[in-house]
mmCIF file of C-alpha atoms and ligand atoms in Angstrom:
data_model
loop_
_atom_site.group_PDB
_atom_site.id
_atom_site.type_symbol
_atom_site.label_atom_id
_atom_site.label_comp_id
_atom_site.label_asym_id
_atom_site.label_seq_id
_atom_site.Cartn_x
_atom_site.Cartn_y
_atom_site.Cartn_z
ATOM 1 C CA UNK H 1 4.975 3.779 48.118
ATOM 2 C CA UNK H 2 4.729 2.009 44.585
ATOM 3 C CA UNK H 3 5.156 -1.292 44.006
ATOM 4 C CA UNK H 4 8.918 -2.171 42.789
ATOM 5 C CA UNK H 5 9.321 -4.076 39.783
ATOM 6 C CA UNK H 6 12.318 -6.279 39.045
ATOM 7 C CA UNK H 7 14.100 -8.436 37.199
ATOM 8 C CA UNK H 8 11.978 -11.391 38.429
ATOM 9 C CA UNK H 9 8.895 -9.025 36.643
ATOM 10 C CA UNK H 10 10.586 -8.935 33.641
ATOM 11 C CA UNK H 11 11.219 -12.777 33.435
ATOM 12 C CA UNK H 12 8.006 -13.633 33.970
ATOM 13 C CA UNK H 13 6.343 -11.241 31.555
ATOM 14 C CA UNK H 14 8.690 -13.077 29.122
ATOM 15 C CA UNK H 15 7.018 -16.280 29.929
ATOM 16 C CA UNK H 16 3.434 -14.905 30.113
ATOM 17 C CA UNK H 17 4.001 -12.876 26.152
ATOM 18 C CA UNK H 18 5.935 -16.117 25.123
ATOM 19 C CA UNK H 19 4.673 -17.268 21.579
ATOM 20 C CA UNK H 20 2.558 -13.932 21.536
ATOM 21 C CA UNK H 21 5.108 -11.394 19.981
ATOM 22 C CA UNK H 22 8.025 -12.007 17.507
ATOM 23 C CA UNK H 23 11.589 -12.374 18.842
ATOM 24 C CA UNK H 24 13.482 -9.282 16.765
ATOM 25 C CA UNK H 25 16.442 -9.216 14.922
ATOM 26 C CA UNK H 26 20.129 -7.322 16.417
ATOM 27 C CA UNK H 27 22.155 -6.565 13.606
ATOM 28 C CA UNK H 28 25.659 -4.676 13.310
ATOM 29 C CA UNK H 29 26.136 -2.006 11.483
ATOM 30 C CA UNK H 30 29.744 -1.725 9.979
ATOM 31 C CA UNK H 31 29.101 2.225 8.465
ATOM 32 C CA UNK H 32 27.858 3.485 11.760
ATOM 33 C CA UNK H 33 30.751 1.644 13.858
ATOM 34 C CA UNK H 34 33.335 2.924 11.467
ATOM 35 C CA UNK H 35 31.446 6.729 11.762
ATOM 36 C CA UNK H 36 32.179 6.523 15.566
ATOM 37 C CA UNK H 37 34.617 4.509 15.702
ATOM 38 C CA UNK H 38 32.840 2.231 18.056
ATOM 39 C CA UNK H 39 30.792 -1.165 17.849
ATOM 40 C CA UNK H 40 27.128 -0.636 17.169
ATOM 41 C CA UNK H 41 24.660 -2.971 16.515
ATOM 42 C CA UNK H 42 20.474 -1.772 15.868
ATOM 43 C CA UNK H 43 18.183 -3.911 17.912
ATOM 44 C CA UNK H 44 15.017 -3.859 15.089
ATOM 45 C CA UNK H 45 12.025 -3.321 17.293
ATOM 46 C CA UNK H 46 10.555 -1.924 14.593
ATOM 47 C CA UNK H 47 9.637 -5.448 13.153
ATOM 48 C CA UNK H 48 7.297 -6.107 15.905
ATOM 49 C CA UNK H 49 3.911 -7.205 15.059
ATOM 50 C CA UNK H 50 2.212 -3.659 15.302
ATOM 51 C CA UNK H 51 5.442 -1.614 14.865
ATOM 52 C CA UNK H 52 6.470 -1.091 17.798
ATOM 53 C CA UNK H 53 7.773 -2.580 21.258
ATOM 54 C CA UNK H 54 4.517 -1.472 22.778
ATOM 55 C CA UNK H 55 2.703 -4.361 21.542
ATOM 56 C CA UNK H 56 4.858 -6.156 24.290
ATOM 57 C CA UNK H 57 3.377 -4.030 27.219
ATOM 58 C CA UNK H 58 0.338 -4.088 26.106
ATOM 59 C CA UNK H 59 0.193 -8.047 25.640
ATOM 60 C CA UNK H 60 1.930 -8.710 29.241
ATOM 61 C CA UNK H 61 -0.717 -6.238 30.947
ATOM 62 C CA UNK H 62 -3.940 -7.746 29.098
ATOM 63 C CA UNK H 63 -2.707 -11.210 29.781
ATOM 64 C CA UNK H 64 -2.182 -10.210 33.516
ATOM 65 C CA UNK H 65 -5.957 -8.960 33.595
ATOM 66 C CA UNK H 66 -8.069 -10.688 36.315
ATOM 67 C CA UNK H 67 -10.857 -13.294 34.734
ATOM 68 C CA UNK H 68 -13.531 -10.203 35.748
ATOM 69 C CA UNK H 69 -11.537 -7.683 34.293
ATOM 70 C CA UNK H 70 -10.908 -9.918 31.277
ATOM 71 C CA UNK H 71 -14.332 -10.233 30.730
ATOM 72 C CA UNK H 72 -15.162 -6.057 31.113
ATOM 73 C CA UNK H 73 -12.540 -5.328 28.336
ATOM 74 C CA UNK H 74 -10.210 -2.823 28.060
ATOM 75 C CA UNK H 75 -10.365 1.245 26.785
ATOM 76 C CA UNK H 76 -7.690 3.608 25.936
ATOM 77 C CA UNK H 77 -7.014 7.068 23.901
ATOM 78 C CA UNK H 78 -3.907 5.991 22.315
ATOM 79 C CA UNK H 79 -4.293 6.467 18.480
ATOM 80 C CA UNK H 80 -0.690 6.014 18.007
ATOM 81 C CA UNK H 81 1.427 2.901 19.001
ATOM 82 C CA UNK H 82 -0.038 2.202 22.437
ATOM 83 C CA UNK H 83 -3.795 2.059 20.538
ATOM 84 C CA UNK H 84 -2.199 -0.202 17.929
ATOM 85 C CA UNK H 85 -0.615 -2.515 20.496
ATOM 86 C CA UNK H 86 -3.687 -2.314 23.030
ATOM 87 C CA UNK H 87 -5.862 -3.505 20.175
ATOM 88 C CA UNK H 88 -3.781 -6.318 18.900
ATOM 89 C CA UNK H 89 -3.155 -7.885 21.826
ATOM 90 C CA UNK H 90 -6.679 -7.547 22.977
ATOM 91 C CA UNK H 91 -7.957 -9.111 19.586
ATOM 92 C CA UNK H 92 -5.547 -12.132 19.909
ATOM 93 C CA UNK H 93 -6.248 -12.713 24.006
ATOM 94 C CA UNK H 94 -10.668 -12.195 23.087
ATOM 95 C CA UNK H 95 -10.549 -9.271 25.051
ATOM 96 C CA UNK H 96 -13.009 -6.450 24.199
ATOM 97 C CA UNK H 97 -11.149 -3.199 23.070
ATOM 98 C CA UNK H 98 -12.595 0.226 22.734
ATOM 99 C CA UNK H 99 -10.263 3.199 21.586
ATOM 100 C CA UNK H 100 -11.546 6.333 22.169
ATOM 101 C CA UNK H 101 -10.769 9.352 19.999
ATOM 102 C CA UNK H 102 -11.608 13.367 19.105
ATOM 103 C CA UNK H 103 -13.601 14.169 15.535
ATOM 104 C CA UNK H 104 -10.063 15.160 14.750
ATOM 105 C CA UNK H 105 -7.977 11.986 14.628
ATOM 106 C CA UNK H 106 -7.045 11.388 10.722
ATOM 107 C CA UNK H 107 -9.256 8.884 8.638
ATOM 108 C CA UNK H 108 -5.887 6.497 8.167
ATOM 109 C CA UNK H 109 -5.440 6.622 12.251
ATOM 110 C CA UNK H 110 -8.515 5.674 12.830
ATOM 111 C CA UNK H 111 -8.884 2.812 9.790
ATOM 112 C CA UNK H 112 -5.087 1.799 11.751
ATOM 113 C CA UNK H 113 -7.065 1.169 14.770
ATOM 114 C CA UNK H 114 -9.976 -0.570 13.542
ATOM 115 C CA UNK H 115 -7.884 -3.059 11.068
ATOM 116 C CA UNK H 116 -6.197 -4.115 14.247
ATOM 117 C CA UNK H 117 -9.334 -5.569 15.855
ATOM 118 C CA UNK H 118 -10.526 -2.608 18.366
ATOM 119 C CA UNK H 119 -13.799 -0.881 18.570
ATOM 120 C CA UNK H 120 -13.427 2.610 17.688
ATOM 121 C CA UNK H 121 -15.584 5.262 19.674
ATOM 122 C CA UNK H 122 -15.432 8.873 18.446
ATOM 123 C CA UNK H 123 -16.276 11.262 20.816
ATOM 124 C CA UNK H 124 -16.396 15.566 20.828
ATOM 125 C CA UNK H 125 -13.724 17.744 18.971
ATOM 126 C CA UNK H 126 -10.035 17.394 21.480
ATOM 127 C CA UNK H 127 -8.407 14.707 23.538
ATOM 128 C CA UNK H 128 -10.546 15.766 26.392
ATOM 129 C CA UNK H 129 -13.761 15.044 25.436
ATOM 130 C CA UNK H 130 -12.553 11.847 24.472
ATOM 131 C CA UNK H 131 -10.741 11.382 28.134
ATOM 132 C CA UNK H 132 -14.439 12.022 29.351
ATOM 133 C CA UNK H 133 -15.934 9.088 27.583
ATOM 134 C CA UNK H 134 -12.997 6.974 28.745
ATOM 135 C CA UNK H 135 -13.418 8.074 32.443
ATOM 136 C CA UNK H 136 -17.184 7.205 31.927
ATOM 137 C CA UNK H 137 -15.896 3.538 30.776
ATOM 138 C CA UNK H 138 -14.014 2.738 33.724
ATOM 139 C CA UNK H 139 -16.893 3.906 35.703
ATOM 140 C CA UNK H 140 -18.879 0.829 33.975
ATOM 141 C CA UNK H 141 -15.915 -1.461 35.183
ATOM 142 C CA UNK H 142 -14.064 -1.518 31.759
ATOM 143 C CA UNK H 143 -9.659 -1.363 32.546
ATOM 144 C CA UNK H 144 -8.095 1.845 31.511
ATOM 145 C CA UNK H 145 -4.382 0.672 29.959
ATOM 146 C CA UNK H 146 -2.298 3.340 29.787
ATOM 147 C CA UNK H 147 0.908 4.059 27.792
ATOM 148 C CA UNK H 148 3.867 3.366 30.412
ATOM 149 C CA UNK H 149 2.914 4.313 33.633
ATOM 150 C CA UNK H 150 2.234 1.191 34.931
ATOM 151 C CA UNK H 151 3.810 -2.045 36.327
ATOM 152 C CA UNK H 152 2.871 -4.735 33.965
ATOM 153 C CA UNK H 153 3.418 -2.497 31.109
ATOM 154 C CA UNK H 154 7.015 -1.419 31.923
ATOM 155 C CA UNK H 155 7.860 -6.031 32.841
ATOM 156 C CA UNK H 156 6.192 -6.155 29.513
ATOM 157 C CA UNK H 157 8.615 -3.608 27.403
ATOM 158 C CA UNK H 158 11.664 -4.694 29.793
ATOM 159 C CA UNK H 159 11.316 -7.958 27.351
ATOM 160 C CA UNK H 160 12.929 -6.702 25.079
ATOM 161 C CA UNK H 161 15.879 -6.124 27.211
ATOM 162 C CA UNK H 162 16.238 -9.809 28.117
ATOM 163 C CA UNK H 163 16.936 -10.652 24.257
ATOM 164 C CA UNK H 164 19.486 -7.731 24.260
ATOM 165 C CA UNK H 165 21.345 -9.312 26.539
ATOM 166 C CA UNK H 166 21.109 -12.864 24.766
ATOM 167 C CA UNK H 167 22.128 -11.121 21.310
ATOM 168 C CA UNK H 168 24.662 -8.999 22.648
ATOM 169 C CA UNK H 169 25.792 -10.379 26.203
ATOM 170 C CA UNK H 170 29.150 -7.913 26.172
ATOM 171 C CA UNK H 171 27.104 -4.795 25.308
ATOM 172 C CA UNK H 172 28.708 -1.733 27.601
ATOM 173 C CA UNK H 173 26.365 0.907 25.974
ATOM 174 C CA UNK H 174 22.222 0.666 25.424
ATOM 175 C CA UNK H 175 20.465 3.769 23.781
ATOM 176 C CA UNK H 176 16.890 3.788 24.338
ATOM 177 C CA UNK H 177 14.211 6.380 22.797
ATOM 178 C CA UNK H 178 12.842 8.152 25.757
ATOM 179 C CA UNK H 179 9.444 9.575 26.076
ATOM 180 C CA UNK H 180 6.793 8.586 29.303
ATOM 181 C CA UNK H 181 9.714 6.202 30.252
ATOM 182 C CA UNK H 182 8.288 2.761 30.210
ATOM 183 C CA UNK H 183 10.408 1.549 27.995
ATOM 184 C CA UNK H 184 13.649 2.930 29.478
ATOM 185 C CA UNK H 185 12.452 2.161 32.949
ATOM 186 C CA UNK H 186 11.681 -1.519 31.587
ATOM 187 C CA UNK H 187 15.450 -1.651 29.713
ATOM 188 C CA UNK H 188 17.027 -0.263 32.492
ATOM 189 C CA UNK H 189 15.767 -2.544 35.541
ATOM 190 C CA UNK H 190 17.248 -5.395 33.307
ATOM 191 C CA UNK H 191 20.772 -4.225 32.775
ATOM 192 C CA UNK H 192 21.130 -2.871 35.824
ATOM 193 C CA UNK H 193 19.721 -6.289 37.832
ATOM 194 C CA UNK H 194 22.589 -7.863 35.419
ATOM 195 C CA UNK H 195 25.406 -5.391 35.208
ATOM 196 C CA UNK H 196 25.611 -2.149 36.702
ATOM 197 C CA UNK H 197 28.068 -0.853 34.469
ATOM 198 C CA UNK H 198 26.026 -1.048 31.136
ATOM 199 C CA UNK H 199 25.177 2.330 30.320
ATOM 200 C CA UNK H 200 21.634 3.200 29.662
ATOM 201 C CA UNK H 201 21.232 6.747 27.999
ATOM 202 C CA UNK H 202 17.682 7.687 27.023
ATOM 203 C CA UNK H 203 17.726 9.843 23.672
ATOM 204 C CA UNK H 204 14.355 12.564 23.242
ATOM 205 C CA UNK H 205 14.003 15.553 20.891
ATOM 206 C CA UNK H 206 14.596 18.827 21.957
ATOM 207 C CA UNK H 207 11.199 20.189 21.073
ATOM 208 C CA UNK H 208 8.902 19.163 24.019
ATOM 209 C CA UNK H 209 11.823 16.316 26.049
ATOM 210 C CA UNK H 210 8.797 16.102 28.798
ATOM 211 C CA UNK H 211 11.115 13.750 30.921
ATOM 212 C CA UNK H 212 13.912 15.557 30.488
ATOM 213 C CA UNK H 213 12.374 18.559 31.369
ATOM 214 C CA UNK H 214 10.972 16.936 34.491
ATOM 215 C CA UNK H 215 14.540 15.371 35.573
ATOM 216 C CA UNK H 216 15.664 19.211 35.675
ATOM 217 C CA UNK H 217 12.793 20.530 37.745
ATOM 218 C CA UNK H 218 12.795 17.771 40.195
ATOM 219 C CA UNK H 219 9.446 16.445 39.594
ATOM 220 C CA UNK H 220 6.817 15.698 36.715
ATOM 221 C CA UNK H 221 5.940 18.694 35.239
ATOM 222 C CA UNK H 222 4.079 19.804 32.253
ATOM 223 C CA UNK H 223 6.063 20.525 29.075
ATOM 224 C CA UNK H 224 4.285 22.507 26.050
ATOM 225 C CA UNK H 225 3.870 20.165 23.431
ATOM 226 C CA UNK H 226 5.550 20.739 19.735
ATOM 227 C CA UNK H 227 5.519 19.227 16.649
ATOM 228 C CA UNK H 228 8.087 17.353 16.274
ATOM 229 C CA UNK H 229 9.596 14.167 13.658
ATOM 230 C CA UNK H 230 9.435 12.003 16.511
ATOM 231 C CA UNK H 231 5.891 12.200 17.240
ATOM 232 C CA UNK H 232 5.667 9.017 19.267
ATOM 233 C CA UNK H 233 7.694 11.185 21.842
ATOM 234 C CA UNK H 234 5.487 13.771 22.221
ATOM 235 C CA UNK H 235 2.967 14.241 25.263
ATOM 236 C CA UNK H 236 3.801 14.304 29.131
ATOM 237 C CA UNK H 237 5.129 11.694 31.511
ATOM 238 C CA UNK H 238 1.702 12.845 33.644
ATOM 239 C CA UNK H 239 1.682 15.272 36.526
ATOM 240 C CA UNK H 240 0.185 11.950 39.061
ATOM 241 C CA UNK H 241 3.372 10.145 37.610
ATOM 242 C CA UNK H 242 4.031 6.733 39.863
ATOM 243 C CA UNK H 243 6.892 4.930 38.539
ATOM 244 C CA UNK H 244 8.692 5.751 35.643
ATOM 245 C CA UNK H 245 9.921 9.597 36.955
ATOM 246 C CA UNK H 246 11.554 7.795 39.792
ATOM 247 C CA UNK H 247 12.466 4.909 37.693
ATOM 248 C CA UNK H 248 14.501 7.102 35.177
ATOM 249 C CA UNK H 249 15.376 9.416 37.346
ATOM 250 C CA UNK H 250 17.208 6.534 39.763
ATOM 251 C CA UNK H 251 18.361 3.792 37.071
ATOM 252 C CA UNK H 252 19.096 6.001 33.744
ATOM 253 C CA UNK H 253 22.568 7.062 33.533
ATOM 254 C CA UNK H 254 22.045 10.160 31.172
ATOM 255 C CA UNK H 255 19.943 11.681 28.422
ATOM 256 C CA UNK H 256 20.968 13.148 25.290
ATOM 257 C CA UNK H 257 18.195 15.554 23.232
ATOM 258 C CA UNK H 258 18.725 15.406 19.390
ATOM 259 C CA UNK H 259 17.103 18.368 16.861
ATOM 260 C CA UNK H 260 14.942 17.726 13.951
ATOM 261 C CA UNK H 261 17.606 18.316 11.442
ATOM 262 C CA UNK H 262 19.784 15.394 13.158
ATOM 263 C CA UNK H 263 15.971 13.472 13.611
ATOM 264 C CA UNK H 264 15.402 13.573 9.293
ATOM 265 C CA UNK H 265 19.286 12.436 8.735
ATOM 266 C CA UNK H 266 18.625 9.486 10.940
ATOM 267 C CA UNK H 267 15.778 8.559 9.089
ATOM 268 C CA UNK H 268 18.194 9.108 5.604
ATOM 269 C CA UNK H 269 20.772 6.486 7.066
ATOM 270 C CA UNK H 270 18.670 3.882 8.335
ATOM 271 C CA UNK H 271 16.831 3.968 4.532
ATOM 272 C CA UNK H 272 20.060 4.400 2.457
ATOM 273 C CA UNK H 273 22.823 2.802 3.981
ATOM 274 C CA UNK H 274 20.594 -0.087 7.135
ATOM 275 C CA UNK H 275 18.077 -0.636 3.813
ATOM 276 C CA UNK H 276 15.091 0.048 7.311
ATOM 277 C CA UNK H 277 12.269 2.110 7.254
ATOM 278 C CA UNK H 278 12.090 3.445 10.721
ATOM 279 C CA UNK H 279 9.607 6.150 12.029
ATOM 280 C CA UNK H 280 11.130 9.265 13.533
ATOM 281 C CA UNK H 281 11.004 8.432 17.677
ATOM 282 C CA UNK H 282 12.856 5.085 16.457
ATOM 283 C CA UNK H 283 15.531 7.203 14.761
ATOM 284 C CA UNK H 284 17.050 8.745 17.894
ATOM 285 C CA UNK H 285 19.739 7.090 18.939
ATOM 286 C CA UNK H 286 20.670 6.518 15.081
ATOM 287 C CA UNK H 287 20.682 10.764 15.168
ATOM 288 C CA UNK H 288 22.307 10.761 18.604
ATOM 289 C CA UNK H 289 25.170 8.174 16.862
ATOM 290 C CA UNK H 290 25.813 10.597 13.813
ATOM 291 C CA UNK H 291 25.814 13.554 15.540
ATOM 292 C CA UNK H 292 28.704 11.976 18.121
ATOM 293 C CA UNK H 293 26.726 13.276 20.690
ATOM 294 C CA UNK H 294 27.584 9.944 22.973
ATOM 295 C CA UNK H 295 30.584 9.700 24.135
ATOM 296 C CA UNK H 296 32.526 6.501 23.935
ATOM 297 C CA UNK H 297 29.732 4.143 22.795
ATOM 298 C CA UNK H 298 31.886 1.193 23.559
ATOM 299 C CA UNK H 299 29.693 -1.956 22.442
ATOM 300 C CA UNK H 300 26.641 -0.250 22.162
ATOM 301 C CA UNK H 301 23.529 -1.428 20.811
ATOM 302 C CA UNK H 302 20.587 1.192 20.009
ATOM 303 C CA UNK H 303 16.779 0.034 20.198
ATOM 304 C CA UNK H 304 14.908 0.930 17.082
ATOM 305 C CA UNK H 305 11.296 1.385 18.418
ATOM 306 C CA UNK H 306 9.121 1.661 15.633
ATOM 307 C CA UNK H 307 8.225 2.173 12.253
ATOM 308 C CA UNK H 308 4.919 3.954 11.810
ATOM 309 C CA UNK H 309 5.616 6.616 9.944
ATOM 310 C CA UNK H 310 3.723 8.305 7.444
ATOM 311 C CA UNK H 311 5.226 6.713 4.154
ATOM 312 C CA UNK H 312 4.365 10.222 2.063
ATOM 313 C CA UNK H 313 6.602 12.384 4.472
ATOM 314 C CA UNK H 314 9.352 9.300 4.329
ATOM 315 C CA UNK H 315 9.385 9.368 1.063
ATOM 316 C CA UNK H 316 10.114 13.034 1.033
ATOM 317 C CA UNK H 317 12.559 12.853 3.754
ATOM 318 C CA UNK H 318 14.604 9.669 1.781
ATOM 319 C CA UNK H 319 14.560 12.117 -1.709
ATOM 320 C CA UNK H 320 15.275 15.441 0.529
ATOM 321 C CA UNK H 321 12.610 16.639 -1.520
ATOM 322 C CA UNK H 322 11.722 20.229 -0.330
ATOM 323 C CA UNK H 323 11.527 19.409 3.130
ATOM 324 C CA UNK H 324 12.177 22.226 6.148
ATOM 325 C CA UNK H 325 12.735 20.099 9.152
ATOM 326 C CA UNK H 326 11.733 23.822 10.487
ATOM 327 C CA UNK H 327 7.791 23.114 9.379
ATOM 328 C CA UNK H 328 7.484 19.611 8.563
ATOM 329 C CA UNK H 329 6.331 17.035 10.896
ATOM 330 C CA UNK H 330 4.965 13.595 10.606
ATOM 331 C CA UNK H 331 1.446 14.153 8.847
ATOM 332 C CA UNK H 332 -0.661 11.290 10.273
ATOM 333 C CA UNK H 333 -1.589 13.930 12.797
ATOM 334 C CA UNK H 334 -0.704 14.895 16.484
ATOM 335 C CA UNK H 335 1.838 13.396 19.117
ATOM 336 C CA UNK H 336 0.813 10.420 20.389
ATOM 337 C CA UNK H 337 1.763 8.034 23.059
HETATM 338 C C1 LIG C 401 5.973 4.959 22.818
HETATM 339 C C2 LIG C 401 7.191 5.010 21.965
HETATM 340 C C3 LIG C 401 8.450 5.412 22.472
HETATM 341 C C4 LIG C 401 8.644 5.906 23.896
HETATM 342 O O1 LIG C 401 8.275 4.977 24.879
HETATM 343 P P1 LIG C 401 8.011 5.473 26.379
HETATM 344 O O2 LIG C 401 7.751 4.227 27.135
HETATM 345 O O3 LIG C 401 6.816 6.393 26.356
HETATM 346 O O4 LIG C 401 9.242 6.203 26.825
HETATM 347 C C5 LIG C 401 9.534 5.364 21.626
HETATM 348 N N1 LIG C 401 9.414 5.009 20.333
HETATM 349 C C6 LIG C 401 8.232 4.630 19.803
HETATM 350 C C7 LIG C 401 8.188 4.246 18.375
HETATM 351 C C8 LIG C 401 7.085 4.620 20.594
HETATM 352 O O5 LIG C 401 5.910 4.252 20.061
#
């Protein structure tokens, strides 16, 4: 049995983060309504202090620490959005943060880290030697935060649902970039709690959709892992998953997978014609849009997640400057959660 998390979660994580994160912008966007002829608005989570929603997770969970655990610190692998949030919420709460991470994580991922306030401990050439140090952590009574699969992270990213609702309280469609699922799980318990007739449709890539994947086997699985535009979507929704499998599986009303191709002309029309910089994983439900692969969007708003992309392979993307969406992939290393 897991513990279920509700709307009354979500509220109070919105309380707890108050003052802590930035409220984001909704905006419409008249060239992608008139492309579908629908009502779209972007919800830019990709202005978020760090980059990303997860900063909101990751702030509700620290904040939620006990005074003993507070006082241990925290530890994660994360070097992607998760490590960025973890370490700027820790930094702003006094909480000790130590990220740790294979010989092979990229210089700029690791100075990323770092300039947000964490400790940085490398450790052994792969992800697993630097799992081993982290198990060896929470042996010493440190708190292992992890990307989504857990309670206080999934109130915290269902925050951003709440202000959906305020910005755009007749909304009938919400498309939500869909990797381990806290996010969707989060969005989902909100709309649901307030109307079961809003639509939530999680959007992944085809290379490597590790939920999806799961949905059609019936249970977590593990998915081979590919490069991919939308790196932040990359890895597995865990084999020991607890809540978000069943979350998505029981409150998400469909997913959609997009290619790379559709992936790098997302990232073209939030630059040229939204004037945002978005990261690839934020792009999907742009991509999803322009492809018309949802059907009657309605009054649908779609959650930008994040913009941490590496600004050399935007830049490429923006001029379609020799790029093979068949080779390319975002070049500040591998997935990450
Ligand atoms: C982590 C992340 C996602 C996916 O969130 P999940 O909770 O793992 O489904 C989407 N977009 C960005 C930018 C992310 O960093």
């Amino acid at each position: 049995m897991t513990s279920k998390i509700t709307l009354q979660h979500s509220f109070a994580a919105r309380a707890r983060i108050a003052g802590r994160i930035r409220l984001t912008p909704l905006i419409g966007s008249p060239l992608l309504s008139a492309r579908t002829d629908s009502d779209i608005s972007l919800k830019l989570e990709q202005t978020q202090i760090t980059g990303s929603f997860k900063l909101r997770g990751a702030t509700n969970a620290i904040l939620s620490l006990t005074d003993a655990e507070r006082a241990m610190g925290v530890v994660g692998v994360s070097t992607g959005n998760h490590g960025r949030g973890l370490a700027y919420a820790a930094a702003q709460a006094g909480v000790r943060c130590i990220i740790c991470m294979s010989e092979l994580v990229p210089q700029n991922k690791v100075e990323g880290i770092k300039s947000y306030g964490a400790e940085v401990r490398i450790v052994g050439r792969s992800q697993d030697d630097a799992q081993l140090e982290v198990d060896r952590l929470v042996a010493e009574g440190m708190v292992m935060l992890p990307p989504f699969d857990h309670p206080n992270i999934i109130a915290g990213q269902s925050t951003v649902a709440l202000e959906m609702l305020e910005q755009a309280p007749d909304m009938d469609t919400v498309l939500v970039p869909l990797s381990g699922g806290g996010l969707i799980s989060g969005v989902a318990i909100v709309m649901k709690a307030v109307n079961p007739n809003i639509r939530v449709i999680g959007i992944s890539m085809e290379r490597g959709a590790a939920m999806y994947e799961s949905l059609q086997a019936g249970k977590p699985i593990l998915v081979e892992e590919q490069e991919t535009l939308a790196d932040s979507l990359g890895g597995g929704i865990g084999l020991d998953n607890a809540y978000t499998f069943e979350m998505t599986k029981n409150l998400v009303d469909d997913i959609v997978l997009v290619s790379e191709a559709e992936i790098a002309e997302a990232i073209c029309h939030a630059y040229w014609q939204e004037r945002q910089i978005i990261e690839g994983s934020g792009s999907v439900g742009i991509a999803a849009l322009l492809a018309g692969k949802i059907d009657a969007p309605g009054r649908c708003v779609s959650l930008i997640s994040g913009q941490n992309i590496d600004m050399a392979l935007h830049k490429r993307l923006i001029d379609r400057e020799n790029f093979d969406v068949a080779t390319e992939t975002n070049a500040t290393g591998g997935p990450d959660a």
